[in-house]
């Protein structure tokens, strides 16, 4: 295949204009491309396929670069590997990956004895005595273009496996139950469930959730093993379309939990797990704009519920405990509100508590040993990092499993011996080919937003290829919604950018959660424009501080971050040479106006309700990317989407690109025809997808030695 510039097709695909009127609050909008929503229409599929062909032709000059990046990712990855074993009951559980296979293989091996808490350090090709294969995802995925595992649970006695798979990409999973000793599935098969099904402690019942027509998990069910699906019991239904529901169990295995939540309000119900057919009771009745999470603990011999909440003036949340028998009674303060700390979660074990929070924009982890010493925060010697507990299913374990990473430190897993403070390094993500972390620099910059707010930017680059103050190609990533924080973390694929002299930066814009709840509140609903202008300010700071120039600066964001990309393309197109928008939420107003669409009503807490509020309608229309495409010189744009995405429908970027074509923008659309919101499944497919996107980024930043074909407008 050619690696140089090619002549593009005679004309980019042009979607036919089929005007439809949209009228709300006395405002009429003519939508020429709404017809693209009907994916059962052969004309729609033909248009998407034509766009794919055009994108392939226009990016043919990047083929060699794509192959190089894919090979670099593959060569740096230890393809045959094992995850760190996690103890649950009488077994160590872990996942194998095998070179050449797309998916993992879930395995287990017996513990040496009840006091065996030291995770075995296994070699990538090492055989494990007594190993059993529980589920081979490669076998389950055979014959399917897409595969995703949505539930995976073991019965308490370790004899049965519950698993649920999606082979379409629409996040509707089919539950099955397997007898581990024989490897045979029981007749129990439950289709059209959402993720997160689990066994009760007896193993006699399983609990799962189903979704409504808007893809909202709204009902919790109880299924008795061996019974027909039609006899399952609906134990909880949430009629309020703003709320989703989920079901779980406490680490102590003492209580089953149901949680209903919107973007700003939660409510939990609890049931003694020894009575799985009993009635759940509410912990705290829901109050608008009050969120809380519940964890069971035993403190001084008493069953307590630990509650992290933001009621009253606890904007950044506080931690209290209440009696498990009377959760609406007296509250005991354990960790009061602190405006400098965003309290995120608490995990309870038999002999200690673990508290996770944010301070100065970084995640933190602290231990309470149930003694007079109070909280002990774990310290780390890097300026930027992310830390969190994970893989801790056992109530009586004496160790805490936690993960650590940074821009320069590959994902690292430790066990902390809680009583002594000893850290045991269990595994660091292998990076083959001689990775040297000392070659890379990570740092924090601060931009000044339009209203004077200081906005953090995290950067990483190679010391020998980039000199601050000397312009370098830069990729600026942003998200900024749902209080979701984008933390500094390591990425093997990203090395392909850094090693070509590119800076990678994250703009921690308002709407995210990096600097606490108010950081989120000041970037949602009628303050949403702060998210977009913050990102523009971060771009300007990088340019003004001499890190990069507009002809070398590329922006990237996905999903709600894709809305950010569409908005900044309209606000400040002159600042960027390219914009990569992945599954982008760029037709936001159309979607949030339609309560029949997946998840729309739930989203009103995040974006506002334009259907019933004229001011919200006008505000959203002022920034929604599709409505604000204008005749300016846009940077190169690549929109990547998936046909079966149920969160951000493919029609949004399809309409956006069609509108951009009207003003002669150089915009490309790439649609995965058998994938969901997370893109393609399978690690090699994901590497190819990342290589495609990164080759486009490098090309847009002027780092493709093959050069650029001319766009056809």
XYZ file of C-alpha atoms in Angstrom, residues 34 36-37 39 215 583-587 591 594 596-598 600 640-655 677:
33
model
C -32.172 14.092 11.031
C -29.683 9.824 9.167
C -31.032 8.565 12.521
C -30.056 2.968 10.722
C -31.749 1.897 27.972
C -18.066 9.001 19.873
C -18.820 12.743 20.168
C -21.979 14.122 21.781
C -22.206 16.899 19.194
C -25.964 17.033 18.562
C -30.843 14.435 21.958
C -36.150 13.809 23.092
C -37.608 8.696 24.176
C -33.907 8.482 23.360
C -31.589 6.361 25.525
C -32.062 11.486 27.898
C -14.998 8.413 15.161
C -18.234 6.646 16.121
C -19.905 3.233 16.426
C -23.100 2.092 14.759
C -24.428 0.248 17.834
C -23.535 2.850 20.433
C -26.523 3.335 22.745
C -25.019 6.221 24.729
C -24.052 8.631 21.959
C -25.818 7.621 18.773
C -23.799 7.495 15.540
C -26.228 9.984 13.999
C -24.742 12.838 16.032
C -21.269 12.871 14.415
C -22.853 11.909 11.080
C -24.996 15.064 11.165
C -19.743 3.181 22.945
